[in-house]
Amino acid sequence: MAKDKFKEQFAEAAAAAFKAAYPAVYMNTGDEQVFSEDFVYDNLEQPKDPKMGRFAFPVFRYTKLLGQKPPVIATRVATEIGGILNRNQGPVLVSPSAAGGFVNARVDFVSLAQGTLEDILTLESRYGGSDWGKGQHYLIEYSSPNVAKPFGIAHLRTTIIGNALRRIYKKLGFNVVGLNFLGDWGTQFGKMIVAFRKWGNPAMLEENAIENLHGLYVRFHEEVEQDPALDDQARLAFKELEDGGEAVKKLWQDFSDRSIKEFRRVYDKSGIEFDEWLSESMMNEEMDNIIARIEKDGLARLSDGALIVDLKDPLLPPCLLRKADGATLYSTRDIAGMVYRWNRWRFFESLYVVGSSQSDHFKQVFKVVEMMEVAEKLPPEERMSGRVKHIGFGWVKFGEKTFSTRRGRVVYLEDVIDKAAALVKDIIAEKNPDLPSIDETALMIGVGAVIFSQFSVRRQKDVNFDWDIVLNFDGETGPYLQYTHARLCSLLRNYDRRISSAIDYSLLDREEELRVIELLADFPAAVESAARNYEPFFIASHLLRLAATFNTFYQRKDGQGRIDRIISEDETLTAARIALVKAVQAVLKEGLYLLGIKAPEAM
Ligand code: ARG
């Protein structure tokens, strides 16, 4: 990973300080590791109050080892670090000091400003990237809607979180494969076929195929109440499909093609990308092999005619592989899919971004694979266990009031996006009626609002989607960030000159400017932590803080209550401030990009 050079300097000095201050203890503890540079680096915190400095290193854990109270240790180490820094040339860290059980350190403001801004201005969108994942495949499955079913709000979150994770992991150097795994197999297709034959007609597939097919499916469930024989017909139809019957296969293929066409339209509109499309039906060919392999591993047994795997875990029910009528299941297809992906990509990790309601399902299939690998005594490098992860998330709550739909109770994602764009268009028409390409911009902002709503809380929490909240240009929203970005672009347009390379960074000496520069410097860490926790929310909240802090600086008044302008008569001061503006603009744009949001230059 790209290391923060200030942190590195602190860690190096702290390790040396321990050695100098406590030579005897250091020699004898057998705990050298906690005195090492790496350890200090990894355990550096940020002081709660930024005025206390940029880093805080807690020393509580050394109480026993060193036989002293934390404040005593902190003072001793801080003094020692101070001496070491003074001996080194050109210190970028200054005035380490003890505060309770912490050693705090400030960084030299000019070095921080210069180092950070120069990095951003030269790297631009590459700032915050790294080559952590070089040469490794990283799989991320997301979206995975079901064919012939509405692409609704239920798939909103997986699509948006997965799309963001794909971009984040790419930034960290991985060969990312963003995977859409369509649900296009299972007994429901038997029902769909029966319903289509009874009540459908080809015209229904020409337009709004998904909506029409869904209508037929709903009707099937109503009619089956009166006529249970329909269920038997559906089972037969699915059996026919599994056995490769031409006529049913053709119908099913048509359902699938039409649905995919509609899915693509929604993805295009919202800027969602994939590298690979797979589907449950594509796993059919692997089905016999995988079942044979599990049987050979001695893991399967028959129970009432069905084939199951006991998971030897009191919290998990057995995993069903094949029903008594011979049909395979969702789990079987997922196990086959895991093996397929492992064989094809030998991934560093493989994520399944799927709602937390499926967490038992994933525990089951992961467990089966682990049992297979153990039974087969595979060497560690041949095992995918531990590399497959279920990335769960909570529900999206769509208040009844906030969305009424002409299409019944289902909330279609496309309708949400269209509505967002329409509402934004009204807002722009009022605020900035002369904006060229209003429709395009309104769509960018509408989509941005919908996407950002999914990052307003950590993924395990539920999201309450409320139009007034997600579209608030002054709230913690996508449009707020986009608006801030557009204002920065307009400042840069007004400046209308090349950004100077000889900047006097010491002029950026206001408290707000320091905060902004620190947030810019912390952007790479926010990206990394988003990746490590599979939590794009960390980037979202970092951007909100950056924008809010920048906006206080931007709106600052001078002693006489006049707006303190960024572009002023003072050329060198203006040049320095413009460099800061450019850096904030670049980081906002890149951060939004990582979340899947476009940053218009005017709005
Ligand atoms: N198609 C499923 C659904 O919509 C989600 C599939 C999740 N991915 C998987 N590999 N099981 O509920």
XYZ file of C-alpha atoms and ligand atoms in Angstrom:
615
model
C 0.000 0.000 0.000
C 1.048 3.556 -0.543
C 2.404 4.778 2.763
C 1.878 8.166 4.312
C 5.365 9.627 4.604
C 4.583 11.654 7.694
C 3.274 8.603 9.467
C 6.342 6.706 8.356
C 8.597 9.339 9.779
C 6.744 9.284 13.058
C 6.822 5.488 13.256
C 10.510 5.351 12.512
C 11.288 7.942 15.165
C 8.997 6.287 17.722
C 10.637 2.892 17.226
C 14.046 4.471 17.722
C 12.739 6.399 20.733
C 11.586 3.228 22.472
C 14.955 1.650 21.872
C 16.794 4.640 23.300
C 14.487 5.198 26.258
C 14.046 1.631 27.407
C 17.069 -0.376 26.244
C 16.926 -2.985 28.992
C 13.234 -3.682 28.831
C 13.341 -3.635 25.114
C 15.954 -6.369 25.059
C 14.148 -8.711 27.379
C 10.470 -8.604 26.690
C 10.229 -10.951 23.762
C 7.632 -8.439 22.661
C 9.847 -6.589 20.227
C 7.076 -6.540 17.710
C 5.012 -3.956 19.616
C 7.990 -1.611 19.588
C 8.512 -1.911 15.864
C 8.049 0.708 13.231
C 5.297 -1.291 11.515
C 3.398 -1.697 14.722
C 3.508 2.002 15.500
C 2.499 2.819 11.953
C -0.518 0.544 12.064
C -1.641 1.808 15.448
C -1.440 5.508 14.857
C -4.679 7.314 15.519
C -5.975 10.769 14.910
C -6.532 13.038 17.885
C -10.206 13.731 18.479
C -9.473 17.448 18.334
C -7.483 18.230 15.192
C -5.785 21.110 17.011
C -3.941 18.509 19.088
C -1.937 17.504 16.051
C -2.179 15.134 13.176
C -1.235 11.880 14.868
C -1.803 10.356 18.238
C -0.069 7.229 19.371
C -1.643 5.480 22.370
C 0.829 3.965 24.833
C -1.566 2.248 27.243
C -0.571 -1.205 26.103
C 3.002 -0.636 27.358
C 2.023 -0.075 30.982
C 2.803 -3.622 32.061
C 5.728 -4.175 29.753
C 7.526 -1.040 30.872
C 6.262 -0.865 34.436
C 5.277 2.789 34.181
C 2.048 4.721 33.965
C 0.905 5.787 30.470
C 1.489 9.546 30.937
C 5.022 8.845 32.116
C 5.726 6.668 29.102
C 4.127 9.188 26.747
C 6.254 12.030 28.095
C 9.441 9.999 27.905
C 8.806 8.821 24.355
C 7.689 12.267 23.176
C 10.894 13.848 24.474
C 12.975 11.171 22.843
C 11.160 11.570 19.520
C 11.685 15.319 19.717
C 15.439 14.794 20.047
C 15.540 12.358 17.159
C 13.573 14.657 14.890
C 15.821 17.569 15.712
C 18.894 15.582 14.758
C 17.377 14.649 11.409
C 17.555 17.013 8.522
C 14.527 18.974 7.374
C 11.936 17.773 9.865
C 8.410 17.490 8.541
C 7.094 16.417 11.912
C 7.263 18.927 14.694
C 6.754 19.284 18.399
C 5.796 15.846 19.636
C 4.093 16.187 22.975
C 2.468 13.965 25.545
C -1.209 14.296 26.353
C -2.376 11.738 28.879
C -1.544 8.327 27.489
C -0.905 9.602 23.992
C 2.069 10.917 22.131
C 0.778 13.559 19.753
C 2.640 14.942 16.810
C 2.024 17.786 14.482
C 3.313 17.914 11.002
C 5.092 20.830 9.540
C 2.305 22.601 7.836
C 4.181 23.751 4.773
C 5.607 20.289 4.085
C 2.171 18.736 4.437
C 0.571 21.296 2.148
C 3.299 21.035 -0.415
C 3.581 17.243 -0.347
C -0.150 16.722 -0.567
C -1.025 19.330 -3.152
C 1.880 18.489 -5.409
C 0.866 14.838 -5.310
C -2.699 15.632 -6.217
C -1.868 18.126 -8.927
C 0.485 15.750 -10.671
C -1.403 12.495 -10.125
C -4.931 13.928 -10.473
C -7.320 10.987 -10.766
C -4.528 8.556 -9.863
C -4.084 10.150 -6.449
C -4.895 7.649 -3.712
C -4.279 4.666 -5.960
C -1.767 1.926 -5.320
C -0.476 -1.334 -6.701
C -1.559 -3.450 -3.764
C -3.480 -5.819 -6.026
C -0.972 -6.063 -8.842
C -1.319 -9.310 -10.741
C -4.273 -10.526 -8.668
C -7.815 -11.186 -9.730
C -10.550 -9.723 -7.624
C -14.113 -10.871 -8.205
C -17.113 -8.831 -7.220
C -20.573 -10.107 -7.932
C -23.375 -7.564 -7.678
C -26.794 -6.698 -8.997
C -27.683 -10.224 -10.206
C -31.353 -9.531 -10.889
C -33.827 -12.231 -11.765
C -34.919 -12.605 -15.332
C -38.587 -11.807 -16.031
C -38.871 -10.114 -12.656
C -38.976 -6.377 -12.088
C -35.634 -4.731 -11.542
C -36.760 -3.093 -8.400
C -35.599 -1.343 -5.336
C -34.560 -4.717 -3.898
C -31.633 -4.742 -6.310
C -30.745 -1.102 -5.923
C -28.279 -1.490 -3.129
C -26.339 -4.480 -4.363
C -25.952 -2.772 -7.732
C -24.681 0.468 -6.281
C -22.407 -0.973 -3.592
C -20.917 -3.509 -5.990
C -20.330 -0.967 -8.731
C -18.456 1.223 -6.240
C -16.373 -1.654 -4.864
C -15.392 -2.561 -8.411
C -13.959 0.904 -8.954
C -12.300 1.038 -5.545
C -10.501 -2.268 -5.970
C -9.431 -1.317 -9.473
C -7.874 1.806 -8.024
C -5.865 -0.367 -5.677
C -4.349 -2.207 -8.588
C -6.409 -5.388 -8.769
C -7.640 -6.992 -11.969
C -11.231 -6.632 -11.000
C -13.963 -8.701 -12.553
C -17.341 -7.104 -11.924
C -19.814 -9.904 -12.322
C -23.532 -9.900 -12.974
C -24.956 -13.312 -12.139
C -28.475 -13.415 -13.527
C -31.122 -15.467 -11.808
C -32.472 -17.268 -14.847
C -33.205 -20.744 -13.572
C -35.508 -22.392 -11.080
C -39.058 -23.595 -10.664
C -40.504 -20.117 -11.131
C -39.742 -20.450 -14.836
C -42.116 -23.408 -14.973
C -44.820 -21.120 -13.620
C -43.931 -18.379 -16.030
C -44.134 -20.730 -18.989
C -47.516 -22.099 -17.937
C -48.850 -18.595 -17.333
C -47.562 -17.328 -20.654
C -49.121 -20.208 -22.553
C -52.457 -19.758 -20.820
C -52.852 -15.994 -20.704
C -50.004 -14.461 -22.626
C -49.310 -13.515 -26.207
C -46.204 -12.567 -28.194
C -47.108 -8.882 -28.228
C -46.561 -8.837 -24.495
C -42.872 -9.337 -25.075
C -42.509 -6.517 -27.544
C -42.794 -3.720 -25.041
C -42.479 -3.673 -21.245
C -41.715 -7.365 -21.338
C -40.713 -7.544 -17.693
C -43.775 -5.757 -16.449
C -46.049 -7.979 -18.542
C -44.286 -11.170 -17.519
C -44.458 -10.138 -13.924
C -48.201 -9.550 -14.347
C -48.585 -13.092 -15.647
C -46.583 -14.427 -12.746
C -48.765 -12.604 -10.256
C -51.840 -13.932 -12.017
C -50.478 -17.468 -11.798
C -50.288 -17.122 -8.034
C -53.850 -15.863 -7.869
C -55.288 -18.582 -10.072
C -53.408 -21.412 -8.424
C -55.493 -20.788 -5.301
C -58.579 -22.014 -7.201
C -56.770 -24.519 -9.378
C -53.919 -26.343 -7.618
C -53.318 -28.435 -10.731
C -51.502 -25.419 -12.155
C -48.652 -26.137 -9.808
C -48.217 -29.619 -11.234
C -48.214 -28.207 -14.737
C -45.548 -25.730 -13.711
C -43.379 -28.458 -12.244
C -43.710 -30.431 -15.455
C -42.852 -27.398 -17.551
C -39.701 -26.758 -15.514
C -38.765 -30.416 -15.781
C -39.202 -30.120 -19.534
C -36.907 -27.104 -19.471
C -34.273 -28.908 -17.436
C -34.456 -31.820 -19.859
C -33.787 -29.466 -22.746
C -37.235 -29.391 -24.443
C -37.012 -27.200 -27.534
C -40.305 -25.330 -27.313
C -40.012 -24.364 -23.635
C -36.366 -23.536 -24.097
C -37.240 -21.070 -26.844
C -39.807 -19.345 -24.697
C -37.442 -19.166 -21.743
C -34.690 -17.761 -23.949
C -37.050 -15.095 -25.159
C -37.970 -14.103 -21.582
C -34.313 -13.893 -20.795
C -33.242 -11.857 -23.833
C -36.029 -9.350 -23.367
C -35.242 -8.928 -19.711
C -31.550 -8.435 -20.327
C -32.370 -5.720 -22.821
C -34.362 -3.884 -20.174
C -31.696 -4.406 -17.507
C -29.074 -2.938 -19.807
C -31.159 0.135 -20.344
C -31.292 0.768 -16.585
C -27.567 0.122 -16.171
C -26.717 2.489 -19.015
C -28.894 5.201 -17.606
C -27.275 4.945 -14.203
C -23.694 4.346 -15.357
C -23.378 0.868 -13.865
C -20.678 -1.315 -15.407
C -19.822 -5.007 -15.466
C -16.919 -6.960 -16.863
C -18.692 -10.263 -17.160
C -22.228 -11.603 -17.272
C -22.883 -15.099 -16.036
C -26.122 -16.739 -15.088
C -27.504 -19.551 -13.021
C -28.511 -21.502 -16.132
C -24.915 -21.428 -17.362
C -24.029 -23.520 -14.341
C -26.314 -26.350 -15.478
C -23.535 -28.082 -17.337
C -21.474 -28.220 -14.165
C -24.307 -29.615 -12.083
C -23.692 -33.338 -12.539
C -19.963 -32.929 -11.995
C -20.340 -30.941 -8.843
C -22.827 -33.353 -7.340
C -20.610 -36.296 -8.265
C -17.656 -34.543 -6.647
C -19.530 -33.861 -3.411
C -20.684 -37.473 -3.315
C -17.170 -38.709 -3.950
C -15.970 -36.537 -1.063
C -18.384 -38.568 1.060
C -20.378 -35.500 2.079
C -23.825 -36.135 0.585
C -26.660 -38.336 1.739
C -30.241 -39.027 0.732
C -33.036 -37.787 2.910
C -36.609 -38.523 1.794
C -35.334 -38.887 -1.733
C -33.533 -35.539 -1.693
C -29.757 -35.214 -1.737
C -28.394 -33.136 1.131
C -25.151 -32.232 2.882
C -25.150 -32.168 6.687
C -23.139 -29.148 7.714
C -22.200 -30.324 11.214
C -23.118 -26.931 12.551
C -26.022 -26.602 14.985
C -26.873 -23.199 13.576
C -27.092 -24.254 9.955
C -29.717 -26.481 8.384
C -28.450 -29.080 5.888
C -27.696 -27.811 2.414
C -30.080 -29.185 -0.185
C -28.400 -30.187 -3.470
C -31.134 -31.992 -5.361
C -34.827 -32.385 -4.755
C -36.568 -35.746 -4.840
C -37.866 -34.960 -8.345
C -34.307 -34.484 -9.570
C -34.391 -30.681 -9.819
C -31.327 -28.808 -8.620
C -31.491 -25.766 -6.398
C -30.206 -22.256 -5.960
C -27.548 -23.614 -3.570
C -26.371 -26.238 -6.025
C -25.963 -23.609 -8.718
C -24.086 -21.350 -6.324
C -21.680 -24.085 -5.296
C -21.051 -24.918 -8.943
C -20.624 -21.198 -9.617
C -18.038 -20.834 -6.859
C -15.990 -23.700 -8.208
C -16.305 -22.321 -11.717
C -15.057 -18.890 -10.631
C -12.189 -20.322 -8.630
C -11.059 -22.512 -11.510
C -11.280 -19.687 -13.982
C -9.796 -16.820 -12.010
C -7.902 -18.123 -8.958
C -9.024 -14.932 -7.276
C -7.444 -13.082 -4.392
C -10.962 -12.642 -3.074
C -14.431 -13.204 -4.433
C -17.255 -11.077 -3.083
C -20.973 -11.685 -3.188
C -22.744 -8.385 -2.687
C -26.172 -9.689 -1.727
C -28.701 -8.613 0.914
C -28.168 -9.813 4.468
C -31.409 -11.787 4.250
C -29.416 -14.363 2.270
C -26.685 -14.705 4.830
C -27.661 -18.249 5.856
C -27.630 -19.315 2.244
C -24.075 -18.085 1.860
C -22.953 -19.639 5.115
C -24.293 -22.927 3.829
C -22.666 -22.904 0.413
C -19.354 -21.583 1.745
C -19.404 -24.331 4.321
C -20.017 -27.031 1.710
C -17.045 -25.809 -0.300
C -14.867 -25.738 2.785
C -15.891 -29.308 3.634
C -15.043 -30.393 0.102
C -11.604 -28.833 0.270
C -10.926 -30.427 3.614
C -12.179 -33.833 2.440
C -9.967 -33.586 -0.626
C -6.999 -32.502 1.491
C -6.214 -29.717 -0.946
C -3.025 -27.749 -0.255
C -3.717 -24.230 1.060
C -2.992 -22.509 -2.255
C -5.658 -24.646 -3.929
C -8.325 -23.622 -1.458
C -10.779 -20.788 -1.949
C -12.221 -21.002 1.566
C -11.541 -17.763 3.370
C -11.350 -15.948 0.056
C -15.084 -16.021 -0.644
C -17.079 -13.423 1.233
C -20.694 -12.487 1.534
C -21.007 -8.714 1.625
C -24.440 -8.225 3.154
C -26.483 -5.080 3.579
C -29.758 -3.875 5.050
C -33.023 -2.871 3.413
C -34.004 0.214 1.522
C -37.145 1.615 3.046
C -39.273 3.444 0.619
C -42.019 5.269 2.450
C -45.468 4.750 0.912
C -45.867 8.498 0.651
C -42.624 9.183 -1.096
C -43.275 7.022 -4.084
C -46.544 6.204 -5.689
C -46.259 4.140 -8.791
C -48.634 3.503 -11.592
C -47.226 0.010 -11.849
C -48.700 -1.350 -8.680
C -46.767 -2.115 -5.562
C -43.415 -2.838 -7.163
C -40.980 0.073 -7.175
C -38.991 -0.062 -10.403
C -35.476 1.300 -10.239
C -35.879 2.961 -13.590
C -38.912 4.883 -12.364
C -36.949 6.065 -9.357
C -34.167 7.362 -11.578
C -36.548 9.029 -14.000
C -38.373 10.683 -11.162
C -35.113 11.877 -9.603
C -34.006 13.386 -12.910
C -37.364 15.103 -13.373
C -37.318 16.608 -9.897
C -33.760 17.827 -10.380
C -34.707 19.356 -13.679
C -37.345 21.447 -11.914
C -34.790 22.615 -9.386
C -32.267 23.576 -12.061
C -34.915 25.312 -14.144
C -35.494 27.538 -11.161
C -31.880 28.085 -10.057
C -30.038 28.186 -13.326
C -32.445 28.250 -16.278
C -29.728 29.068 -18.816
C -27.699 25.956 -18.154
C -26.982 24.205 -21.434
C -27.800 20.484 -21.689
C -30.189 20.594 -18.774
C -31.492 17.083 -19.355
C -28.082 15.498 -19.310
C -27.082 17.336 -16.139
C -30.397 16.590 -14.460
C -29.887 12.895 -15.120
C -26.347 13.009 -13.688
C -27.583 14.680 -10.551
C -30.690 12.554 -10.228
C -28.621 9.398 -10.536
C -26.054 10.880 -8.156
C -28.768 11.511 -5.598
C -30.080 7.961 -5.823
C -26.606 6.417 -5.677
C -25.399 8.555 -2.810
C -28.499 7.743 -0.764
C -27.137 4.218 -0.504
C -23.980 5.477 1.142
C -25.663 7.639 3.729
C -25.218 4.902 6.326
C -23.039 1.839 6.701
C -24.197 -1.003 4.569
C -25.544 -3.213 7.337
C -27.999 -0.505 8.331
C -31.299 0.122 6.588
C -31.603 3.160 4.363
C -34.664 5.356 4.560
C -35.155 6.778 1.142
C -36.896 10.130 1.240
C -37.024 12.469 -1.745
C -36.690 15.647 0.294
C -33.561 14.309 1.925
C -31.756 12.798 -1.058
C -32.322 15.789 -3.309
C -31.381 18.454 -0.785
C -28.583 20.469 -2.361
C -27.465 21.638 1.077
C -27.766 18.320 2.873
C -25.409 15.366 3.157
C -26.216 14.282 -0.366
C -24.826 13.483 -3.769
C -26.193 16.732 -5.239
C -24.458 18.701 -2.475
C -21.113 17.187 -3.441
C -21.817 17.637 -7.127
C -22.813 21.226 -6.519
C -19.661 21.916 -4.538
C -17.636 20.369 -7.323
C -19.365 22.499 -9.956
C -18.681 25.662 -7.953
C -15.000 24.781 -7.762
C -14.946 24.245 -11.507
C -16.502 27.637 -11.980
C -13.833 29.237 -9.773
C -11.163 27.562 -11.867
C -12.822 28.830 -15.022
C -12.833 32.337 -13.590
C -9.166 32.108 -12.732
C -8.566 31.173 -16.310
C -4.806 30.760 -16.063
C -2.415 27.866 -15.771
C -1.942 26.688 -12.256
C 1.472 27.867 -11.203
C 4.090 25.331 -10.249
C 5.982 27.757 -8.029
C 3.564 28.102 -5.185
C 4.243 29.588 -1.801
C 2.468 27.013 0.340
C 3.114 28.938 3.503
C 0.375 31.323 2.414
C -2.241 28.657 3.029
C -2.019 29.345 6.709
C -5.624 29.554 7.884
C -7.083 27.011 10.227
C -9.702 25.952 7.646
C -7.056 25.528 5.000
C -5.041 23.266 7.236
C -8.135 21.128 7.870
C -8.842 20.916 4.145
C -5.263 19.897 3.417
C -5.362 17.241 6.115
C -8.561 15.819 4.650
C -6.968 15.757 1.217
C -3.956 13.984 2.680
C -6.256 11.419 4.307
C -8.127 10.573 1.128
C -5.879 7.603 0.239
C -6.466 6.153 3.701
C -10.220 6.571 3.268
C -10.063 4.678 -0.021
C -8.051 1.904 1.553
C -10.353 1.602 4.499
C -13.378 1.521 2.186
C -11.746 -1.424 0.437
C -10.667 -3.293 3.538
C -14.106 -2.982 5.093
C -16.054 -3.339 1.834
C -17.629 -0.068 2.845
C -17.769 2.704 0.204
C -19.566 4.694 2.910
C -16.116 5.632 4.247
C -15.341 7.463 1.026
C -18.763 9.087 1.001
C -18.410 10.439 4.506
C -14.869 11.599 3.831
C -16.064 13.589 0.826
C -18.838 15.169 2.866
C -16.337 16.308 5.450
C -14.003 17.621 2.766
C -16.768 19.560 1.025
C -18.178 20.968 4.249
C -14.746 22.049 5.469
C -13.904 23.582 2.155
C -17.194 25.453 2.105
C -16.468 27.108 5.460
C -13.191 28.317 4.024
C -14.840 29.478 0.856
C -17.498 31.445 2.683
C -15.152 32.913 5.246
C -15.477 36.581 5.984
C -12.572 38.853 6.776
C -12.377 41.195 9.805
C -14.722 43.679 8.165
C -17.319 41.071 7.349
C -16.426 41.019 3.672
C -16.189 37.760 1.808
C -12.540 36.788 1.745
C -12.161 36.035 -1.932
C -10.157 33.199 -3.335
C -9.325 35.172 -6.424
C -7.996 38.541 -5.333
C -5.524 41.268 -6.290
C -2.784 39.406 -4.477
C -1.410 37.147 -7.180
C 0.766 34.841 -5.134
C -1.955 34.331 -2.563
C -4.465 33.667 -5.328
C -2.114 31.161 -6.967
C -1.764 29.231 -3.709
C -5.487 29.217 -3.049
C -6.275 28.186 -6.589
C -3.920 25.236 -6.233
C -5.921 24.221 -3.188
C -9.185 24.651 -5.074
C -7.887 22.524 -7.914
C -6.805 19.798 -5.498
C -10.179 19.723 -3.750
C -11.944 19.627 -7.099
C -9.776 16.719 -8.292
C -10.306 14.707 -5.111
C -14.054 15.332 -5.054
C -14.313 14.255 -8.654
C -12.297 11.108 -8.098
C -14.131 10.262 -4.880
C -17.478 10.654 -6.610
C -16.221 8.547 -9.480
C -15.299 5.765 -7.069
C -18.841 5.821 -5.737
C -20.240 5.654 -9.263
C -21.302 9.286 -9.472
C -20.536 11.749 -12.240
C -19.327 15.225 -11.397
C -20.770 17.855 -13.735
C -18.671 20.974 -14.264
C -21.634 23.269 -14.142
C -25.096 22.936 -12.689
N -30.739 -13.510 -8.208
C -30.738 -13.511 -6.781
C -31.851 -12.616 -6.248
O -32.256 -11.720 -6.930
C -29.471 -12.992 -6.204
C -28.269 -13.794 -6.571
C -27.167 -13.538 -5.646
N -25.959 -14.179 -6.030
C -25.661 -15.432 -5.848
N -24.520 -15.872 -6.293
N -26.457 -16.224 -5.182
O -32.300 -12.810 -5.143
